[in-house]
Coordinates of C-alpha atoms and ligand atoms in Angstrom, one line a residue:
X1 CA -96.4 -186.0 47.0
X2 CA -92.3 -186.8 47.7
X3 CA -92.6 -188.5 51.3
X4 CA -91.6 -184.6 52.7
X5 CA -95.1 -183.9 51.7
X6 CA -97.3 -186.6 52.8
X7 CA -95.6 -186.0 56.2
X8 CA -96.6 -182.9 55.6
X9 CA -100.2 -183.2 55.0
X10 CA -100.0 -186.0 57.5
X11 CA -99.5 -183.9 60.0
X12 CA -102.4 -180.7 59.3
X13 CA -104.7 -183.3 58.6
X14 CA -104.1 -184.8 61.9
X15 CA -103.7 -181.2 62.7
X16 CA -100.8 -181.1 63.7
X17 CA -98.8 -177.5 64.4
X18 CA -96.2 -177.0 61.6
X19 CA -93.4 -175.9 63.6
X20 CA -90.1 -173.7 62.2
X21 CA -88.2 -176.3 61.8
X22 CA -90.3 -178.7 60.6
X23 CA -90.1 -179.0 56.8
X24 CA -92.7 -177.6 54.7
X25 CA -93.9 -177.1 51.3
X26 CA -92.1 -173.1 49.7
X27 CA -95.5 -171.7 48.5
X28 CA -96.3 -172.3 52.8
X29 CA -94.5 -171.2 54.0
X30 CA -94.4 -167.4 51.2
X31 CA -98.2 -167.7 52.1
X32 CA -97.6 -167.8 56.4
X33 CA -95.0 -164.8 55.4
X34 CA -97.4 -162.9 53.7
X35 CA -100.5 -163.2 55.9
X36 CA -98.8 -162.9 58.8
X37 CA -96.6 -160.3 57.8
X38 CA -99.5 -158.3 56.6
X39 CA -101.4 -159.0 59.8
X40 CA -98.7 -157.3 62.2
X41 CA -98.2 -154.0 59.8
X42 CA -102.5 -153.9 60.2
X43 CA -101.9 -153.7 64.2
X44 CA -98.3 -151.5 63.7
X45 CA -100.4 -149.4 61.1
X46 CA -103.7 -149.5 63.6
X47 CA -102.4 -147.5 65.7
X48 CA -102.3 -144.1 64.0
X49 CA -105.4 -143.3 64.1
X50 CA -106.7 -143.7 67.6
X51 CA -103.4 -142.2 68.1
X52 CA -104.5 -138.8 67.2
X53 CA -107.0 -138.8 69.6
X54 CA -105.4 -139.1 73.1
X55 CA -104.3 -135.9 73.1
X56 CA -108.2 -135.6 72.5
X57 CA -109.5 -137.5 74.6
X58 CA -112.5 -136.3 76.9
X59 CA -111.3 -137.2 80.7
X60 CA -108.5 -138.5 82.3
X61 CA -109.7 -142.9 82.4
X62 CA -110.4 -142.2 78.8
X63 CA -107.1 -141.0 77.7
X64 CA -105.6 -143.2 80.2
X65 CA -108.1 -146.2 79.1
X66 CA -106.3 -145.3 75.1
X67 CA -103.2 -144.9 75.7
X68 CA -102.7 -148.4 77.2
X69 CA -105.5 -149.8 74.0
X70 CA -102.4 -147.9 71.3
X71 CA -99.3 -149.7 73.1
X72 CA -100.9 -152.9 73.8
X73 CA -101.5 -152.9 70.1
X74 CA -98.0 -152.1 69.5
X75 CA -97.0 -154.9 71.8
X76 CA -99.5 -157.5 69.1
X77 CA -97.0 -156.1 65.7
X78 CA -93.5 -156.5 67.6
X79 CA -94.7 -160.3 68.9
X80 CA -96.0 -160.3 65.1
X81 CA -93.2 -159.6 63.3
X82 CA -90.9 -162.1 66.1
X83 CA -93.7 -164.4 65.2
X84 CA -93.2 -163.9 61.3
X85 CA -89.3 -164.4 62.0
X86 CA -89.5 -167.5 62.7
X87 CA -90.4 -168.8 59.5
X88 CA -87.2 -167.0 58.0
X89 CA -87.1 -163.7 57.1
X90 CA -86.0 -160.4 58.6
X91 CA -88.6 -157.7 61.1
X92 CA -86.3 -155.3 58.3
X93 CA -86.4 -157.0 55.4
X94 CA -91.3 -157.0 56.7
X95 CA -91.0 -153.0 57.3
X96 CA -89.2 -152.6 53.5
X97 CA -92.4 -153.9 51.6
X98 CA -94.3 -152.4 54.5
X99 CA -92.4 -148.9 53.1
X100 CA -92.6 -149.5 49.0
X101 CA -96.0 -150.8 48.9
X102 CA -95.4 -154.4 48.3
X103 CA -97.3 -155.4 51.6
X104 CA -100.7 -154.5 52.4
X105 CA -102.4 -154.0 55.5
X106 CA -105.8 -154.1 56.8
X107 CA -107.6 -151.7 54.8
X108 CA -109.3 -149.9 57.5
X109 CA -106.5 -148.2 58.9
X110 CA -106.7 -146.0 56.0
X111 CA -109.9 -144.4 57.2
X112 CA -110.0 -141.1 58.8
X113 CA -111.2 -140.9 62.9
X114 CA -113.5 -137.2 62.1
X115 CA -115.0 -137.4 66.3
X116 CA -114.4 -139.6 70.1
X117 CA -116.6 -141.9 68.5
X118 CA -115.0 -143.2 66.0
X119 CA -112.6 -144.2 68.2
X120 CA -115.8 -145.8 70.5
X121 CA -115.9 -147.2 67.0
X122 CA -113.0 -148.7 65.9
X123 CA -112.5 -150.3 69.5
X124 CA -116.4 -152.2 69.5
X125 CA -116.3 -152.2 65.0
X126 CA -112.5 -152.6 63.7
X127 CA -111.3 -155.2 66.4
X128 CA -114.6 -157.0 67.4
X129 CA -114.1 -157.5 63.4
X130 CA -110.9 -158.3 64.2
X131 CA -111.6 -160.7 67.0
X132 CA -114.5 -163.2 64.6
X133 CA -111.0 -163.8 62.2
X134 CA -108.2 -163.7 65.9
X135 CA -110.5 -166.7 67.3
X136 CA -110.3 -168.7 64.2
X137 CA -106.9 -168.1 64.1
X138 CA -105.9 -169.4 66.9
X139 CA -106.4 -173.2 64.9
X140 CA -104.2 -172.0 62.4
X141 CA -101.5 -175.0 61.1
X142 CA -98.1 -172.9 61.7
X143 CA -97.5 -173.3 65.6
X144 CA -95.8 -169.7 66.5
X145 CA -98.9 -167.6 65.0
X146 CA -101.9 -169.7 66.2
X147 CA -100.1 -169.2 70.0
X148 CA -99.6 -165.9 69.2
X149 CA -103.0 -165.7 68.8
X150 CA -104.3 -167.2 71.4
X151 CA -102.4 -164.3 73.1
X152 CA -103.5 -161.5 71.3
X153 CA -107.3 -162.3 71.5
X154 CA -108.0 -162.2 75.3
X155 CA -106.1 -157.9 74.7
X156 CA -108.6 -157.6 71.7
X157 CA -111.9 -158.9 73.4
X158 CA -110.8 -155.7 76.8
X159 CA -110.1 -153.0 73.4
X160 CA -113.5 -154.6 72.1
X161 CA -115.6 -154.1 75.2
X162 CA -113.7 -150.4 75.9
X163 CA -114.9 -149.4 72.5
X164 CA -117.9 -150.3 72.9
X165 CA -118.7 -149.6 76.3
X166 CA -116.8 -145.5 74.5
X167 CA -119.4 -145.4 72.1
X168 CA -122.9 -146.4 74.9
X169 CA -122.2 -143.8 76.1
X170 CA -122.5 -141.0 74.1
X171 CA -125.5 -143.2 72.3
X172 CA -127.1 -142.6 75.5
X173 CA -126.0 -138.9 76.4
X174 CA -127.0 -136.0 75.1
X175 CA -129.1 -135.4 71.3
X176 CA -125.6 -134.2 69.8
X177 CA -124.1 -137.2 71.5
X178 CA -126.0 -139.6 71.0
X179 CA -125.8 -138.2 67.1
X180 CA -121.7 -138.2 66.6
X181 CA -122.6 -142.2 67.6
X182 CA -124.6 -142.8 65.1
X183 CA -122.3 -140.7 62.7
X184 CA -118.9 -142.8 63.2
X185 CA -121.3 -146.0 63.7
X186 CA -122.9 -145.3 59.6
X187 CA -119.0 -144.5 57.8
X188 CA -116.8 -147.7 60.1
X189 CA -119.5 -150.0 59.3
X190 CA -119.0 -150.7 55.8
X191 CA -115.1 -150.6 56.0
X192 CA -115.5 -152.8 58.4
X193 CA -117.2 -155.6 56.8
X194 CA -114.5 -155.3 54.0
X195 CA -112.3 -156.4 56.9
X196 CA -112.8 -160.0 56.7
X197 CA -111.5 -159.4 52.6
X198 CA -112.3 -160.1 48.8
X199 CA -116.2 -162.2 47.9
X200 CA -114.7 -166.2 48.9
X201 CA -115.2 -166.8 45.4
X202 CA -112.7 -163.5 44.5
X203 CA -110.4 -164.5 47.3
X204 CA -107.1 -165.2 45.2
X205 CA -104.9 -166.4 48.1
X206 CA -108.8 -168.9 49.9
X207 CA -108.3 -172.3 48.7
X208 CA -104.7 -172.8 49.4
X209 CA -105.1 -171.3 53.0
X210 CA -108.0 -173.9 54.1
X211 CA -106.9 -176.8 52.6
X212 CA -103.3 -176.0 54.6
X213 CA -105.1 -174.8 57.7
X214 CA -104.0 -171.7 57.0
X215 CA -107.3 -170.0 57.7
X216 CA -109.7 -171.6 59.4
X217 CA -112.8 -170.5 57.6
X218 CA -113.7 -168.7 55.0
X219 CA -114.1 -164.5 54.4
X220 CA -117.8 -164.5 54.0
X221 CA -118.5 -167.1 56.7
X222 CA -116.2 -164.5 59.4
X223 CA -117.9 -161.7 57.8
X224 CA -121.7 -163.5 58.5
X225 CA -120.8 -163.8 62.2
X226 CA -119.6 -160.5 62.6
X227 CA -123.5 -159.4 60.8
X228 CA -124.9 -161.6 63.3
X229 CA -123.3 -160.5 66.3
X230 CA -123.5 -156.9 65.6
X231 CA -126.8 -156.6 64.7
X232 CA -128.6 -156.8 68.8
X233 CA -125.1 -154.7 70.1
X234 CA -126.3 -151.8 67.9
X235 CA -130.0 -152.8 68.8
X236 CA -128.8 -152.2 72.5
X237 CA -127.1 -148.9 71.4
X238 CA -130.2 -148.0 70.4
X239 CA -129.1 -146.7 66.9
X240 CA -130.1 -147.0 63.6
X241 CA -128.3 -149.8 61.6
X242 CA -126.2 -148.3 58.1
X243 CA -128.0 -151.5 56.2
X244 CA -131.2 -151.0 55.4
X245 CA -131.2 -154.6 53.8
X246 CA -130.4 -156.6 57.0
X247 CA -133.1 -158.9 57.3
X248 CA -133.2 -161.8 59.7
X249 CA -133.7 -165.0 57.9
X250 CA -135.4 -168.0 59.4
X251 CA -134.4 -170.3 56.7
X252 CA -130.9 -169.7 56.8
X253 CA -130.7 -168.9 60.5
X254 CA -128.9 -165.8 59.5
X255 CA -129.4 -161.7 58.7
X256 CA -129.6 -161.2 55.4
X257 CA -128.2 -157.9 54.2
X258 CA -126.5 -155.3 51.5
X259 CA -124.3 -155.5 48.9
X260 CA -120.4 -154.0 49.8
X261 CA -119.7 -151.4 48.2
X262 CA -116.1 -153.7 46.3
X263 CA -115.1 -150.7 44.2
X264 CA -114.4 -148.9 47.3
X265 CA -112.0 -151.5 48.5
X266 CA -109.8 -152.3 46.4
X267 CA -109.1 -149.3 45.9
X268 CA -108.6 -148.6 48.6
X269 CA -106.4 -152.0 49.2
X270 CA -104.2 -150.3 46.1
X271 CA -103.3 -147.0 48.0
X272 CA -106.2 -145.0 47.2
X273 CA -108.3 -145.0 50.0
X274 CA -107.8 -141.5 52.3
X275 CA -105.6 -141.8 54.6
X276 CA -102.9 -144.5 53.3
X277 CA -99.9 -141.8 51.9
X278 CA -100.4 -140.2 55.4
X279 CA -99.7 -143.7 56.9
X280 CA -97.4 -144.5 55.9
X281 CA -95.2 -140.9 55.6
X282 CA -95.8 -141.1 59.7
X283 CA -94.7 -144.6 59.6
X284 CA -91.4 -143.6 57.7
X285 CA -90.7 -140.4 59.1
X286 CA -91.4 -142.8 62.4
X287 CA -88.7 -145.4 61.3
X288 CA -86.1 -143.3 60.2
X289 CA -86.8 -140.8 64.0
X290 CA -85.5 -143.9 65.8
X291 CA -82.7 -144.9 63.9
X292 CA -80.6 -144.0 66.7
X293 CA -82.4 -146.4 69.1
X294 CA -82.2 -149.8 66.4
X295 CA -78.6 -147.5 66.6
X296 CA -77.1 -148.1 69.7
X297 CA -79.0 -151.8 69.9
X298 CA -76.5 -153.4 67.6
X299 CA -73.3 -150.3 68.8
X300 CA -74.8 -152.2 72.5
X301 CA -74.5 -156.0 71.3
X302 CA -71.3 -155.8 69.2
X303 CA -69.2 -154.5 72.0
X304 CA -71.1 -157.2 74.4
X305 CA -70.7 -160.3 72.1
X306 CA -66.4 -158.8 71.3
X307 CA -66.2 -159.1 75.5
X308 CA -67.4 -162.5 74.9
X309 CA -64.9 -162.8 72.7
X310 CA -61.7 -162.1 74.9
Ligands
LIG401 N1 -106.8 -155.1 54.0 C1 -106.2 -154.7 53.1 N2 -106.2 -156.5 52.6 C2 -106.8 -157.1 52.1 C3 -107.7 -156.9 52.8 C4 -108.6 -156.2 53.6 N3 -109.8 -155.9 54.6 N4 -108.5 -158.3 52.7 C5 -107.9 -158.7 52.2 N5 -106.9 -157.9 51.9 C6 -105.5 -158.4 50.4 C7 -104.9 -160.2 50.8 O1 -104.4 -159.4 51.7 C8 -104.1 -160.6 48.9 O2 -103.5 -159.4 48.8 P1 -101.8 -159.6 48.7 O3 -102.2 -161.1 47.3 O4 -101.6 -159.1 48.4 O5 -101.2 -160.8 49.8 C9 -105.1 -159.5 48.7 O6 -106.4 -159.0 49.3 C10 -106.6 -161.3 47.7 O7 -107.6 -161.2 49.3 P2 -107.4 -163.1 50.0 O8 -107.3 -164.0 48.9 O9 -108.7 -163.3 50.2 O10 -106.6 -162.8 51.1 P3 -106.2 -163.6 52.3 O11 -106.4 -165.2 51.7 O12 -105.3 -163.5 52.8 O13 -107.3 -163.4 53.3 C11 -107.5 -161.7 55.0 C12 -108.0 -161.5 53.9 C13 -109.8 -162.4 55.6 C14 -107.0 -160.5 56.2 C15 -106.4 -163.1 55.8 O14 -105.2 -162.4 55.1 C16 -106.7 -162.8 57.7 O15 -107.0 -163.5 58.1 N6 -104.9 -162.0 57.9 C17 -105.0 -161.9 59.1 C18 -105.6 -161.0 60.2 C19 -105.5 -159.7 60.2 O16 -104.5 -159.4 59.4 N7 -106.0 -158.7 60.5 C20 -105.7 -157.2 61.0 C21 -106.4 -156.5 61.3 S1 -106.4 -155.6 61.7 C22 -105.7 -155.8 64.0 O17 -105.7 -157.5 63.8 C23 -106.3 -154.4 64.2

């Protein structure tokens, strides 16, 4: 090990944060860029399935809350892009990777939102799963990422509650509304479990990411936490659990569960989900429509800088 590598590992082992100007192994930098940029893309692409319901929210209150939540997701994305830029990549490069398909985003956002119940299910289950992961990432070793997570988790908690409250209203409503809530739970439960990534034994990046404390808990451990916390929430809603194999295991102190359809997971992350093409096409179109804003900012900054030189 070189002295630089030794110093880096000493910091990691001492739970010190790695900051942008610190020396870091190239593979560490690349891995953090990969995870953070994919996280940022997930926040931004995640606006689409919910944005689909802003004009059709069932009341003014629901519409205001949803609008605000979707705006928060944009903020999280921008915040994460800025934090990732501290590692020496530009936002333009990250966006190009997303649009060309070389960078991924969370698989869950390739599922369609067919009913209003899906908006509740996304807030409750998808943001709920994101929080379980992100609470753990508050202790990630890269300083700007850890600090971003602290701020983002506060807003995600509000998102999760608004989703659960929306679904609770449906679950306690008419038989048709309760059925809508059940249907949304059935469709979003399994994809939410897939958000934590493949089994640890199949996870390409986990070993190194755990050693470098980029990840603080493994995919399977985080997934189990989410499964455990979701059981009483489903019971409180009075809905049927989508997994018939769910069963408390006294010895493990956790719920046992049925098998996840990994074929579906790999198919979705490889571009063959219901909405993959639509999500990227929409992103490209919005990006192109916004070109004049970026051009105007660049022109304004050039003018300001030219004035300074005079
Ligand atoms: N959706 C899409 N791709 C995934 C998913 C998923 N749910 N899970 C794993 N993958 C991808 C990985 O990105 C990786 O692909 P790559 O090599 O092309 O980058 C590949 O599958 C192998 O998986 P892992 O080796 O397990 O990847 P990793 O160690 O990065 O773990 C995880 C995946 C848990 C998602 C991790 O990247 C992470 O914690 N990311 C930050 C949190 C995040 O992105 N959250 C988005 C949630 S939605 C939201 O925030 C609104």
